[in-house]
Coordinates of N, CA and C and ligand atoms in Angstrom, one line a residue:
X1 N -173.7 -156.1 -123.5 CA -174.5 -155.2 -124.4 C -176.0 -155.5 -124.3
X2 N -176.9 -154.7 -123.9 CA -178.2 -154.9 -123.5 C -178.6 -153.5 -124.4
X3 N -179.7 -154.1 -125.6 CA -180.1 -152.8 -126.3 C -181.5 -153.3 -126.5
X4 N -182.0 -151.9 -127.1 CA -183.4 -152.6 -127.9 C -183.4 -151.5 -129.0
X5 N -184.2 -152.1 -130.2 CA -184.5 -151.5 -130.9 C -185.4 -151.0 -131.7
X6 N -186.1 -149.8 -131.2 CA -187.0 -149.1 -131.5 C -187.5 -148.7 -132.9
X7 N -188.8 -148.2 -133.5 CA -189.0 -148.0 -134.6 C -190.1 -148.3 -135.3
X8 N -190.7 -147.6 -135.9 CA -192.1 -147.9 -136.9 C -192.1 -149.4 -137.7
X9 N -193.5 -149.9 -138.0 CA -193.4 -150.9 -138.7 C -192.8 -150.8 -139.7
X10 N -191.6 -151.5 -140.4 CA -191.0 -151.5 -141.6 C -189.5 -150.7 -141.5
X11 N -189.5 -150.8 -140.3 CA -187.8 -149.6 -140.2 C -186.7 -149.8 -140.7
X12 N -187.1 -151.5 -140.3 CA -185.9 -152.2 -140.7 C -185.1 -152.9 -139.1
X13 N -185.8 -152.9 -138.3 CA -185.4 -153.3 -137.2 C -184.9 -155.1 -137.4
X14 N -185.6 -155.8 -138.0 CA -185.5 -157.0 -138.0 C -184.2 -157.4 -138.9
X15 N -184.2 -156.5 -140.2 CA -182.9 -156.3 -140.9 C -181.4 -156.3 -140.7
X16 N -181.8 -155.4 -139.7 CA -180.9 -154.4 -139.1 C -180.3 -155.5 -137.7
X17 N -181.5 -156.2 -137.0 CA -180.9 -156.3 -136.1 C -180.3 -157.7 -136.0
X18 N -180.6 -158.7 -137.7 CA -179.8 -160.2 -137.6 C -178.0 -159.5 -138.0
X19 N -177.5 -158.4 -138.6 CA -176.3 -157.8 -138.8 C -175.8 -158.0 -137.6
X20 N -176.9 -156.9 -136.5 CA -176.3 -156.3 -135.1 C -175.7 -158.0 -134.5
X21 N -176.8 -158.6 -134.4 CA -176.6 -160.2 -133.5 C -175.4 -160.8 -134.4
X22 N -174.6 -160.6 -135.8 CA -173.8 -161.3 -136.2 C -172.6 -160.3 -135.6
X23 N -172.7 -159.7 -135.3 CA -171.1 -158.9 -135.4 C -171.0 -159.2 -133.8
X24 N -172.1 -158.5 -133.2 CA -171.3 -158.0 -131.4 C -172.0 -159.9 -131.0
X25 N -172.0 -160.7 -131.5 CA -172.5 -161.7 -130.4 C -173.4 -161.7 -129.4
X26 N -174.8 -161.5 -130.1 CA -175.9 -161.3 -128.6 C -176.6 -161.3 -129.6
X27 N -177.5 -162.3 -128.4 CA -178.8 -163.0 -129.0 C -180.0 -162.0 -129.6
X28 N -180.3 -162.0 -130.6 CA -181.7 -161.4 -131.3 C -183.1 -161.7 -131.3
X29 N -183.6 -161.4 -130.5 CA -185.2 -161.2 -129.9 C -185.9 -160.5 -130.2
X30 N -186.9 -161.1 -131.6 CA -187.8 -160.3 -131.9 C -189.3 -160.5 -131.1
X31 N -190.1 -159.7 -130.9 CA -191.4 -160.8 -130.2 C -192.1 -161.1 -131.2
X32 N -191.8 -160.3 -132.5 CA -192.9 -160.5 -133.7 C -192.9 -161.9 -134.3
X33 N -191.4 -162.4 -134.2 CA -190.3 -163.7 -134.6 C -191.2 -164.8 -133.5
X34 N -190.9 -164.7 -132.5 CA -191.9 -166.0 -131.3 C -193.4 -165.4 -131.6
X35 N -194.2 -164.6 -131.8 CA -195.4 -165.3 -132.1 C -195.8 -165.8 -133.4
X36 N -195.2 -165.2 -134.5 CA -195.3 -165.6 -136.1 C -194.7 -167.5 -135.8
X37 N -193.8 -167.8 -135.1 CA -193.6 -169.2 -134.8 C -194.6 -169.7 -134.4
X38 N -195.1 -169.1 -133.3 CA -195.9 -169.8 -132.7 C -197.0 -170.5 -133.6
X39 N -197.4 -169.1 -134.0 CA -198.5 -169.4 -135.4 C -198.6 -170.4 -135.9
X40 N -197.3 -170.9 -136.3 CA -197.0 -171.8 -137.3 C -197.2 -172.9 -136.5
X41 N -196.6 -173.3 -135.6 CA -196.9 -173.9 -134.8 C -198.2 -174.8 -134.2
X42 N -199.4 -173.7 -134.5 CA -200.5 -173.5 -133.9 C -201.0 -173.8 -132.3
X43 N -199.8 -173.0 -131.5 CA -200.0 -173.7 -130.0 C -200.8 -172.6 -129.7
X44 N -201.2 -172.7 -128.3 CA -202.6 -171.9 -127.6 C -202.0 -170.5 -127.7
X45 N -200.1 -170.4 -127.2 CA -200.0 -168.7 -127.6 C -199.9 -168.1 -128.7
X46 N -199.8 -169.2 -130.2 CA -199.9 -169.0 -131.5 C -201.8 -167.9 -131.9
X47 N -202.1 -169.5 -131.0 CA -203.5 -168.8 -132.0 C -204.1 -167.7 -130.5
X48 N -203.4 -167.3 -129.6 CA -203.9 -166.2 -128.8 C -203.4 -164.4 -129.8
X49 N -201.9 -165.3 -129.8 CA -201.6 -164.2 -130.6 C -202.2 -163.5 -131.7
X50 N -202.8 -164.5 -132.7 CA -203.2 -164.7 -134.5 C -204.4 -163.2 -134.1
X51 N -205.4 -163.4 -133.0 CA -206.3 -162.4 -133.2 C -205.9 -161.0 -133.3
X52 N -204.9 -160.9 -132.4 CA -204.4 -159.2 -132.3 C -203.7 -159.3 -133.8
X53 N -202.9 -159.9 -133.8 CA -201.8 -159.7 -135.3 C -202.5 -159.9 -136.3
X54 N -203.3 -160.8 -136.7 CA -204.0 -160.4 -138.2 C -205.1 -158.8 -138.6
X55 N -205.4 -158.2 -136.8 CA -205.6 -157.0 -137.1 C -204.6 -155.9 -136.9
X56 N -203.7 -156.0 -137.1 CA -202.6 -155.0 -136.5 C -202.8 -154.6 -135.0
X57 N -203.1 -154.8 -134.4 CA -203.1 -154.4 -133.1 C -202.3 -155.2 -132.1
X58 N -202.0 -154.3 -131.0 CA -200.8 -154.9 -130.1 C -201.1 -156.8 -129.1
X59 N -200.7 -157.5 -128.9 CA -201.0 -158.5 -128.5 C -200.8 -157.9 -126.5
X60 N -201.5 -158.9 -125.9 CA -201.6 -157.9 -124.5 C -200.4 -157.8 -123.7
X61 N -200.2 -156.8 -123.3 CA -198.8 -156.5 -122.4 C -198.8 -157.9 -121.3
X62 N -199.6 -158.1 -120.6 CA -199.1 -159.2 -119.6 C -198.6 -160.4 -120.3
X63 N -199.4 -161.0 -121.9 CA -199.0 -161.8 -122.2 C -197.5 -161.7 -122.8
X64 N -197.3 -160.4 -123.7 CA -195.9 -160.3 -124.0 C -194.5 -160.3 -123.2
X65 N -195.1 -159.8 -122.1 CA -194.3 -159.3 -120.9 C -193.6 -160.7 -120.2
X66 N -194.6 -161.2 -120.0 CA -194.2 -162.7 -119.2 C -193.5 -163.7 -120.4
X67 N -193.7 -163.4 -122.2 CA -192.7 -164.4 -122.6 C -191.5 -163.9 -122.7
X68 N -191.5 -162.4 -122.6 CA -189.6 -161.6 -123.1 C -189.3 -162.2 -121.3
X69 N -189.6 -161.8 -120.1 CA -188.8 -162.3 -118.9 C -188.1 -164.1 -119.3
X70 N -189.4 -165.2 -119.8 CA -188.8 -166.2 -119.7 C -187.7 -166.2 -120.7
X71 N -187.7 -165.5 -121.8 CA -186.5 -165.3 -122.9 C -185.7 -165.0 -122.4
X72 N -185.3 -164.1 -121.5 CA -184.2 -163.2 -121.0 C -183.8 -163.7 -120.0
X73 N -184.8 -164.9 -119.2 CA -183.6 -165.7 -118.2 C -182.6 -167.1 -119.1
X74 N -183.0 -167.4 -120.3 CA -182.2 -168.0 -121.1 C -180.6 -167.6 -121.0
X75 N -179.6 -168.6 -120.8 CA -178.5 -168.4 -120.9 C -177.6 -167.8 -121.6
X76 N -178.1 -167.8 -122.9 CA -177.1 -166.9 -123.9 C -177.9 -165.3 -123.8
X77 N -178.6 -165.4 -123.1 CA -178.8 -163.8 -122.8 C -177.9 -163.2 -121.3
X78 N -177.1 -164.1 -121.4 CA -176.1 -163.4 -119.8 C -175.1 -162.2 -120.4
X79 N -174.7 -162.9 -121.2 CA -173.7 -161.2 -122.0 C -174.2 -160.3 -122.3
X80 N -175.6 -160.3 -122.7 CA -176.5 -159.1 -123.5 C -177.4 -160.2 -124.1
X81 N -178.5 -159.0 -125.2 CA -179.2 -159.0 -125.7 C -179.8 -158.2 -126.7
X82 N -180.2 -158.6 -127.8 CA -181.1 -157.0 -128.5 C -182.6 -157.1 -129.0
X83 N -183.5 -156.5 -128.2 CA -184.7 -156.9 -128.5 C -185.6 -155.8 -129.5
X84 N -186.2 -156.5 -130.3 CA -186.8 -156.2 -131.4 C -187.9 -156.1 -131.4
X85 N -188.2 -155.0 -131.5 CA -189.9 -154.6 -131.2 C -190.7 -154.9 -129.8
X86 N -189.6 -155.1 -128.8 CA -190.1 -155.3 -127.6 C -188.9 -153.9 -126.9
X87 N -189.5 -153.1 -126.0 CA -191.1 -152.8 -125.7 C -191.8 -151.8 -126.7
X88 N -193.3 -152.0 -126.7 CA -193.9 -151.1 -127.4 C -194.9 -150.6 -126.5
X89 N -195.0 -150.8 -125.4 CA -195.8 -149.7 -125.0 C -194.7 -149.5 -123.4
X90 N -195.7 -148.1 -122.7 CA -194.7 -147.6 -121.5 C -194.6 -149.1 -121.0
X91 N -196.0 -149.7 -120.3 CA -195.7 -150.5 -119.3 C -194.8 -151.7 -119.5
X92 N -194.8 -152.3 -121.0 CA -193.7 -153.5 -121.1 C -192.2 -152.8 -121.1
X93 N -192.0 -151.3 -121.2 CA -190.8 -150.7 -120.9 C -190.4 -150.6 -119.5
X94 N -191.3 -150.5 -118.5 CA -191.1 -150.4 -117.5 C -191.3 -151.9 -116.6
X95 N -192.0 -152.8 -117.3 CA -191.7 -154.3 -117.0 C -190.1 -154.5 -117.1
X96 N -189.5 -154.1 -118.2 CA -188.0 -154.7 -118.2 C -187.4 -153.9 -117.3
X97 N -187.1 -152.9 -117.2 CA -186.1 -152.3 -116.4 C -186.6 -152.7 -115.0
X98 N -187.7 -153.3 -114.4 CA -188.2 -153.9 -113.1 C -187.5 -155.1 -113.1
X99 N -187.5 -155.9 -114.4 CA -187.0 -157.4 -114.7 C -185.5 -156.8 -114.5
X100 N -184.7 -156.2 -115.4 CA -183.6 -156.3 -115.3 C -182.8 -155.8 -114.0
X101 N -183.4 -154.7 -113.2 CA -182.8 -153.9 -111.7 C -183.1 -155.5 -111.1
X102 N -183.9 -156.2 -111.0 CA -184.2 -157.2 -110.3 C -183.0 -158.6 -110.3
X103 N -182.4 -158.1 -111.3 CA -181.2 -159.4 -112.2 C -179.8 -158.5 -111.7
X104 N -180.2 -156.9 -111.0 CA -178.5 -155.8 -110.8 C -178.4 -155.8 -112.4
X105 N -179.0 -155.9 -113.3 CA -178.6 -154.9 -114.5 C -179.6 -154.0 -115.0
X106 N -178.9 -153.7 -116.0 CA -180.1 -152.5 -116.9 C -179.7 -152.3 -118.3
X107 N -180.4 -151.5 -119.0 CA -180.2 -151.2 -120.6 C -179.2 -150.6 -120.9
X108 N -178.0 -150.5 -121.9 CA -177.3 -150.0 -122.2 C -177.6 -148.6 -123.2
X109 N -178.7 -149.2 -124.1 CA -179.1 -148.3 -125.3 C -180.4 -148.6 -125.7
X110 N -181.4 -147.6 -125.8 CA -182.5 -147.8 -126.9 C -182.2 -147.2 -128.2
X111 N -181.7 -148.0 -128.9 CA -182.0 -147.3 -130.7 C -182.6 -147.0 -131.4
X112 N -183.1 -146.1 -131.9 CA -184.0 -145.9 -132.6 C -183.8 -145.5 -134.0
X113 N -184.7 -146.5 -135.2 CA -184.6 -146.3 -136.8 C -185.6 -145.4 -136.8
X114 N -184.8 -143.8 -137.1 CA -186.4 -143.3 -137.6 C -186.3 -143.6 -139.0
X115 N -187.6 -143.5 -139.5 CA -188.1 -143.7 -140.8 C -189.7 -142.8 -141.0
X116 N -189.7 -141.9 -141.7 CA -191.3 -140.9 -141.9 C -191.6 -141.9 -142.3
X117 N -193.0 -141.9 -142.2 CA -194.8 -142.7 -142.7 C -194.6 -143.0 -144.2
X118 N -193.8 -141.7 -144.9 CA -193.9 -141.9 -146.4 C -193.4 -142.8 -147.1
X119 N -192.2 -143.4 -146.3 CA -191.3 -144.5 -146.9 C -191.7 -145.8 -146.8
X120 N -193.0 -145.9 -145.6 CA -193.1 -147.1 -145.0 C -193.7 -148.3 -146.2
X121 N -194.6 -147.6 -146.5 CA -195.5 -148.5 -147.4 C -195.1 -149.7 -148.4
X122 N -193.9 -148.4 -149.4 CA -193.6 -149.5 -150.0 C -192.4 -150.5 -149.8
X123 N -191.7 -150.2 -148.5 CA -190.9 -151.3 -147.7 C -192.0 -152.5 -147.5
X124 N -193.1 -152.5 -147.1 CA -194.0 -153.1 -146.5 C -194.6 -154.0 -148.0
X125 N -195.2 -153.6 -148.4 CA -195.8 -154.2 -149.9 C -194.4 -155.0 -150.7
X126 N -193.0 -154.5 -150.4 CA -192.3 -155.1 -150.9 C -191.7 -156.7 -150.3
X127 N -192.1 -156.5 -149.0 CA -191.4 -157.0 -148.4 C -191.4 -158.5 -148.4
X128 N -190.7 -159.9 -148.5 CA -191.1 -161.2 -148.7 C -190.3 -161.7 -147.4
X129 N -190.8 -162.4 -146.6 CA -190.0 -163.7 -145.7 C -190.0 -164.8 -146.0
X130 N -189.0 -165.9 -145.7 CA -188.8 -167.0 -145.9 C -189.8 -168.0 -144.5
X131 N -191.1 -168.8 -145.3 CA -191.5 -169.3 -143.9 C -190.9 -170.5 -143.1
X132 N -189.8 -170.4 -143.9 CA -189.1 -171.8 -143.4 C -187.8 -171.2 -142.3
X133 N -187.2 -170.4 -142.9 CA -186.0 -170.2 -141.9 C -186.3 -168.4 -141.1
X134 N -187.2 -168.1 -142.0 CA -187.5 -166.4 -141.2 C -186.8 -165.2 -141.9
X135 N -185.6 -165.5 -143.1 CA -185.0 -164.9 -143.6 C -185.7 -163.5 -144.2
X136 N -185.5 -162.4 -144.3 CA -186.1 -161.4 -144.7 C -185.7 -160.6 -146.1
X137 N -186.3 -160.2 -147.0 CA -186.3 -159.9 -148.4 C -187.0 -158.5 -148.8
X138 N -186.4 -157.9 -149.5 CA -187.3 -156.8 -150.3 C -187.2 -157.0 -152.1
X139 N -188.4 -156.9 -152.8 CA -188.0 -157.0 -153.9 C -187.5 -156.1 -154.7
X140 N -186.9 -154.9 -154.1 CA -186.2 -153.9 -155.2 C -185.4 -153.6 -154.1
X141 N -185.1 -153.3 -152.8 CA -184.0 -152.7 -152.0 C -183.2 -154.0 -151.5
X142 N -183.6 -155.3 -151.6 CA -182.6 -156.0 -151.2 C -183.7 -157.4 -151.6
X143 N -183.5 -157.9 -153.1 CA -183.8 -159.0 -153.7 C -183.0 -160.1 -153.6
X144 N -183.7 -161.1 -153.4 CA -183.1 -162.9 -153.2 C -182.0 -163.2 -154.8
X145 N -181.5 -163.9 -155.1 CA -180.4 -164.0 -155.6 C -181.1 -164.8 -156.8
X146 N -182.2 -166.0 -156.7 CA -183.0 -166.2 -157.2 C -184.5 -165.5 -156.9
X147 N -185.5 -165.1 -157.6 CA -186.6 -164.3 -158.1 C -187.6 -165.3 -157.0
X148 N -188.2 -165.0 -156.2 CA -188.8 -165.6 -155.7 C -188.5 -167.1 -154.3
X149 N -187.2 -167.2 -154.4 CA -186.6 -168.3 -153.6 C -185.5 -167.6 -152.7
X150 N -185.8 -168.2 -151.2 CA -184.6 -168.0 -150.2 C -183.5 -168.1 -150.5
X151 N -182.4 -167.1 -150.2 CA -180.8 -168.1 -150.5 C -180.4 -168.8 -149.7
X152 N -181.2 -168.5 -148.6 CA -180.4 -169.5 -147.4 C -180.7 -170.6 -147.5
X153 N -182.0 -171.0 -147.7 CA -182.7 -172.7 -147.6 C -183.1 -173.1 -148.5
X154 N -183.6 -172.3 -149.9 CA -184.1 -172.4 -150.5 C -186.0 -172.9 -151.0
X155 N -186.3 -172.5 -149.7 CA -187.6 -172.5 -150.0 C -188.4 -171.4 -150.7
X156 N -189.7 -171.2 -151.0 CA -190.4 -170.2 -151.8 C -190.8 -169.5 -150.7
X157 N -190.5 -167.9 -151.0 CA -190.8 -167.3 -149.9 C -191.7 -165.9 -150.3
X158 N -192.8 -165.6 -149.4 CA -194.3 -165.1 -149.3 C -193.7 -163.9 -148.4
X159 N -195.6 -163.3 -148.8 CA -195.7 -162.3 -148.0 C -196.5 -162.2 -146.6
X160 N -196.0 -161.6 -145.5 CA -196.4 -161.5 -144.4 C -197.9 -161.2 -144.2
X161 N -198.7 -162.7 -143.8 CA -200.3 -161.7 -144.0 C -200.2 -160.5 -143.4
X162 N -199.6 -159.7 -142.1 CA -200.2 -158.7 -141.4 C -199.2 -157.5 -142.4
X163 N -199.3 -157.8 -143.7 CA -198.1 -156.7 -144.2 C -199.1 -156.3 -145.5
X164 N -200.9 -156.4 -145.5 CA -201.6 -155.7 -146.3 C -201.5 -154.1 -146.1
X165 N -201.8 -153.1 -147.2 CA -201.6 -151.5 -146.8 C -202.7 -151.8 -145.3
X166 N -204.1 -152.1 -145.3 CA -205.2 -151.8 -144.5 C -204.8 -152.1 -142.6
X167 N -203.4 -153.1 -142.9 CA -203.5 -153.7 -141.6 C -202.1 -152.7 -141.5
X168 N -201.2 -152.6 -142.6 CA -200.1 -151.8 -142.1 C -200.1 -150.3 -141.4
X169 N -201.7 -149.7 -142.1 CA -202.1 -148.7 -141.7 C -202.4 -148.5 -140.4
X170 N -203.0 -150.0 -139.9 CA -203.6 -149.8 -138.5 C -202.2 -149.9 -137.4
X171 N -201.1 -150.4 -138.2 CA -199.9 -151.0 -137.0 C -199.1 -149.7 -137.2
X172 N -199.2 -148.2 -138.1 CA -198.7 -146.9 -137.5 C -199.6 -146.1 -136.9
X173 N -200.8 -146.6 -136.9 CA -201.6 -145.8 -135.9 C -201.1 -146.4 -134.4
X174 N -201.0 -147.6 -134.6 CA -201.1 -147.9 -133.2 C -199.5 -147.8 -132.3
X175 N -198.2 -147.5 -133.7 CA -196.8 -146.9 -132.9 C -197.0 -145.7 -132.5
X176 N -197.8 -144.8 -133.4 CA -197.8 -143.5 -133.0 C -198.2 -143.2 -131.8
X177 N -199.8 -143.6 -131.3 CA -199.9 -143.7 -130.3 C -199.3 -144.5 -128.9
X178 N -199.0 -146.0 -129.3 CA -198.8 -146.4 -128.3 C -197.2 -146.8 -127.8
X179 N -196.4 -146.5 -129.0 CA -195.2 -146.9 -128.9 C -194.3 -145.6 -128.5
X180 N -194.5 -144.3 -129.7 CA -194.0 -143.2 -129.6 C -193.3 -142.6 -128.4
X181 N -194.3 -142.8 -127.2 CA -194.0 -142.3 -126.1 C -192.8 -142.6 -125.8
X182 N -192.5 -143.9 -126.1 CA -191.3 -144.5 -125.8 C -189.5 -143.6 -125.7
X183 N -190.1 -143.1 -127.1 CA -189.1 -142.2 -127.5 C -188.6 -141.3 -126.2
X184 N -189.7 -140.6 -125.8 CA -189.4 -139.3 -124.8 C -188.9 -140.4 -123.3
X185 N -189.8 -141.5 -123.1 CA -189.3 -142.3 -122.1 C -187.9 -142.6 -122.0
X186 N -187.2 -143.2 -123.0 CA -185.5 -143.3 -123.1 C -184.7 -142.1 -123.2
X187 N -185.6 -141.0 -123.8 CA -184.6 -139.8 -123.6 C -184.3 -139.1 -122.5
X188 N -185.4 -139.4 -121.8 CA -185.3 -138.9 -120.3 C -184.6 -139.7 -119.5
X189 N -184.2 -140.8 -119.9 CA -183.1 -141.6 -119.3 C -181.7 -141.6 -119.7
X190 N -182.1 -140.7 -120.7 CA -180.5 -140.9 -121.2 C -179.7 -142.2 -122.1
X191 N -181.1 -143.0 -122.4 CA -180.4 -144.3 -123.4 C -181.0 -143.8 -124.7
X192 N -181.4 -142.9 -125.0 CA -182.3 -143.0 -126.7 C -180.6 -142.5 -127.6
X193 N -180.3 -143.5 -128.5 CA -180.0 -142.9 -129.8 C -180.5 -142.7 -130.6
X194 N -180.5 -141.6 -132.4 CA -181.5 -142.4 -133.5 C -180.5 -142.1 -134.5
X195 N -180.8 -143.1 -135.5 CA -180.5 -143.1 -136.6 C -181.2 -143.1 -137.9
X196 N -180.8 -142.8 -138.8 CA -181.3 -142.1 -139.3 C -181.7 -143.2 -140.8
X197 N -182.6 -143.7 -140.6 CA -183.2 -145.1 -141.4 C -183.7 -145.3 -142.9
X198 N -183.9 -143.7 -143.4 CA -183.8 -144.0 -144.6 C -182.8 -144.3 -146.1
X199 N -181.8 -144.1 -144.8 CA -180.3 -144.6 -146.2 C -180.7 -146.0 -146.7
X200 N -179.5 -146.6 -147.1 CA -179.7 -148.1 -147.9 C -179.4 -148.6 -146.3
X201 N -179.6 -150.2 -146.9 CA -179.5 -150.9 -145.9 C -177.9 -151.0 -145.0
X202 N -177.1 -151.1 -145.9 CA -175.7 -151.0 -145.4 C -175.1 -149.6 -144.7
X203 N -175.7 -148.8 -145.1 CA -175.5 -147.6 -144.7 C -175.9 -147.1 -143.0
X204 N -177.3 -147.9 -143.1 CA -177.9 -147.7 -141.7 C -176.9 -148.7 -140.5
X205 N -176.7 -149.6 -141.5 CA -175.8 -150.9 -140.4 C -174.6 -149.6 -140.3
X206 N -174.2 -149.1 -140.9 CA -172.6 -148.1 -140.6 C -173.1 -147.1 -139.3
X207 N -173.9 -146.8 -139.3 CA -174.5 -146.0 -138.3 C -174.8 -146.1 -137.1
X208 N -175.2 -147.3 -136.9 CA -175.7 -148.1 -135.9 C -174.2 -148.8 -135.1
X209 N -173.5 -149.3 -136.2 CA -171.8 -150.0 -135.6 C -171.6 -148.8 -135.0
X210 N -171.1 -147.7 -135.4 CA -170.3 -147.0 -135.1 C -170.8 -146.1 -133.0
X211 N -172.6 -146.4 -133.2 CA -172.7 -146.0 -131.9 C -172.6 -147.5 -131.3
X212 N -173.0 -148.6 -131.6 CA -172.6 -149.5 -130.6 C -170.8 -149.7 -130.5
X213 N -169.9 -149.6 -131.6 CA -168.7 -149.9 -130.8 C -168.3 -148.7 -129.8
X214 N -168.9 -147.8 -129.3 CA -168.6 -147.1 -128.3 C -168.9 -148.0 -127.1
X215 N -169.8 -148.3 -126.9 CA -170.2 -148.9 -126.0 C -169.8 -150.7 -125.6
X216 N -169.2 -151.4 -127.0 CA -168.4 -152.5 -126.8 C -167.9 -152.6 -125.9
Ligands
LIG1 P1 -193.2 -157.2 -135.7 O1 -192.9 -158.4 -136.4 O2 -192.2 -156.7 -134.7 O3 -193.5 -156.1 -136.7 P2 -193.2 -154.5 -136.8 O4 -192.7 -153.9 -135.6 O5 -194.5 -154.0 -137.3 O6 -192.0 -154.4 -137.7 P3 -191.7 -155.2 -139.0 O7 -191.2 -156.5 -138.7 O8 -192.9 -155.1 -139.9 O9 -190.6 -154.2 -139.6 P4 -189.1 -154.1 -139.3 O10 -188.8 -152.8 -138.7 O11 -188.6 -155.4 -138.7 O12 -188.6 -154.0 -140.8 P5 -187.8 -155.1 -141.7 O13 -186.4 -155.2 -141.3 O14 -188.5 -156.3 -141.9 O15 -194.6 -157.4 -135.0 C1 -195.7 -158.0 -135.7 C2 -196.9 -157.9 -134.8 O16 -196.7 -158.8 -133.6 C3 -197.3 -156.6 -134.2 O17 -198.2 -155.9 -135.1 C4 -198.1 -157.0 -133.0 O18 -199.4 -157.4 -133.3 C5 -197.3 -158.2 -132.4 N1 -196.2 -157.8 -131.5 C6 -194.9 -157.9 -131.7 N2 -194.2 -157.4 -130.7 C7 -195.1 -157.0 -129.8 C8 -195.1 -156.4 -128.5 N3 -193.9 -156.1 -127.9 N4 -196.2 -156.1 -127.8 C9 -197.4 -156.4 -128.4 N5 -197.6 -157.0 -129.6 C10 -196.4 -157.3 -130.3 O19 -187.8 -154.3 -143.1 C11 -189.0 -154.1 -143.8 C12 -188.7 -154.2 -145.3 O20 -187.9 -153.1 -145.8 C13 -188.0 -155.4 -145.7 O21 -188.4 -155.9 -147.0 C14 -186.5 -155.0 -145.8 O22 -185.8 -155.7 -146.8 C15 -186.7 -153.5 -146.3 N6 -185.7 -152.6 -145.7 C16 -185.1 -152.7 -144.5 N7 -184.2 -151.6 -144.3 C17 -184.2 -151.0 -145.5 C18 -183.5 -149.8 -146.0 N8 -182.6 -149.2 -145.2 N9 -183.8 -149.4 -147.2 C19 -184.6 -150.0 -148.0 N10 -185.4 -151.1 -147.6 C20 -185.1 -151.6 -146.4
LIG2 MG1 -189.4 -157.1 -137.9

């Protein structure tokens, strides 16, 4: 199973896709996940990354491009994979299918969460991560068990600096234009699904199983 999944900031892709990686067994690759580490981290591709991400804007294709290849020759990506917010523009779409014809495989499925502009915001302003394990939160669609604390680790968990309205604003300008395309790109191939992203959280996972176990 080789997928990716597509979608505006706040779709739910990240949500959606630690479910996907529990059920069908295949590793979850966000690129937003390796650079926000990196950050933390503070290594030279942390703080190369920090400039583009603290303004919503895309970090550069060559640099993205060349860390999803070294991810994808990682071993537990031999069964499959599902990558999360990678690609977003044509050319890192057309980097992978170069990478992967190059490997005798190719994509199974692009997914796509739609979600209108109108919903996005307050997913976004709601939204808390855990900086310790990555775990993801909303405070009214899907709240931590205690009010402010991870369930998994237990640490105190914040909000994403690049998740202000001013920067979230600039990261749907910059799907519309630079990601969008993507859509018509997979449908002309014949891998675009979409589903339909503004149900509840569980609801979207029912939707999503049901086109990947075709494809199991
Ligand atoms: P990235 O981390 O990928 O951010 P994004 O694409 O903007 O998406 P988000 O993570 O904000 O949203 P999501 O769809 O994962 O939603 P989530 O599940 O959290 O990228 C960050 C930055 O890194 C980019 O801006 C860019 O600078 C850089 N970058 C990353 N990849 C790159 C690439 N390939 N090329 C260049 N640069 C790149 O859900 C959001 C909230 O809503 C949560 O609180 C959640 O609980 C809630 N929620 C989820 N689903 C539902 C639902 N169905 N109903 C109600 N609430 C829901
Ligand atoms: Mg995400």
């Amino acid at each position: 199973m080789k997928i990716i999944l597509l979608g505006p900031p706040g779709a739910g892709k990240g949500t959606q896709a630690k479910s996907i990686s529990r059920k069908y067994s295949i590793p979850h690759i966000s690129t937003g996940d390796i650079f926000r580490q990196n950050i933390s981290l503070s290594t030279e591709l942390g703080k190369e990354a920090k400039k583009y991400i603290d303004k919503g804007q895309l970090v550069p294709d060559e640099l993205t491009i060349s860390i999803v290849k070294d991810r994808l020759l990682k071993d537990d990506c031999k069964k499959g994979f599902l990558l999360d917010g990678y690609p977003r523009t044509v050319k890192q779409a057309e980097a992978l299918d170069g990478f992967l014809a190059e490997h005798g495989s190719r994509l199974n499925l692009a997914l796509l969460i739609a979600v209108p502009r109108e919903f996005i915001l307050e997913r976004m302003t709601g939204r808390r991560v855990c900086p310790s394990c990555g775990a993801s939160y909303h405070i009214k669609f899907n709240p931590p068990q205690q009010e402010g604390i991870c369930d998994v680790c237990g640490s105190t968990i914040i909000q994403r600096e690049d998740d202000t309205p001013e920067t979230v604003s600039n990261r749907l300008d910059i799907y519309d234009k630079q990601t969008q395309p993507l859509i018509d790109y997979y449908k002309d191939k014949n891998l675009l699904s979409v589903v339909d992203g503004t149900y509840s959280i569980n609801n979207v996972f029912k939707q999503i199983s049901e086109r990947l176990d075709l494809i199991k």
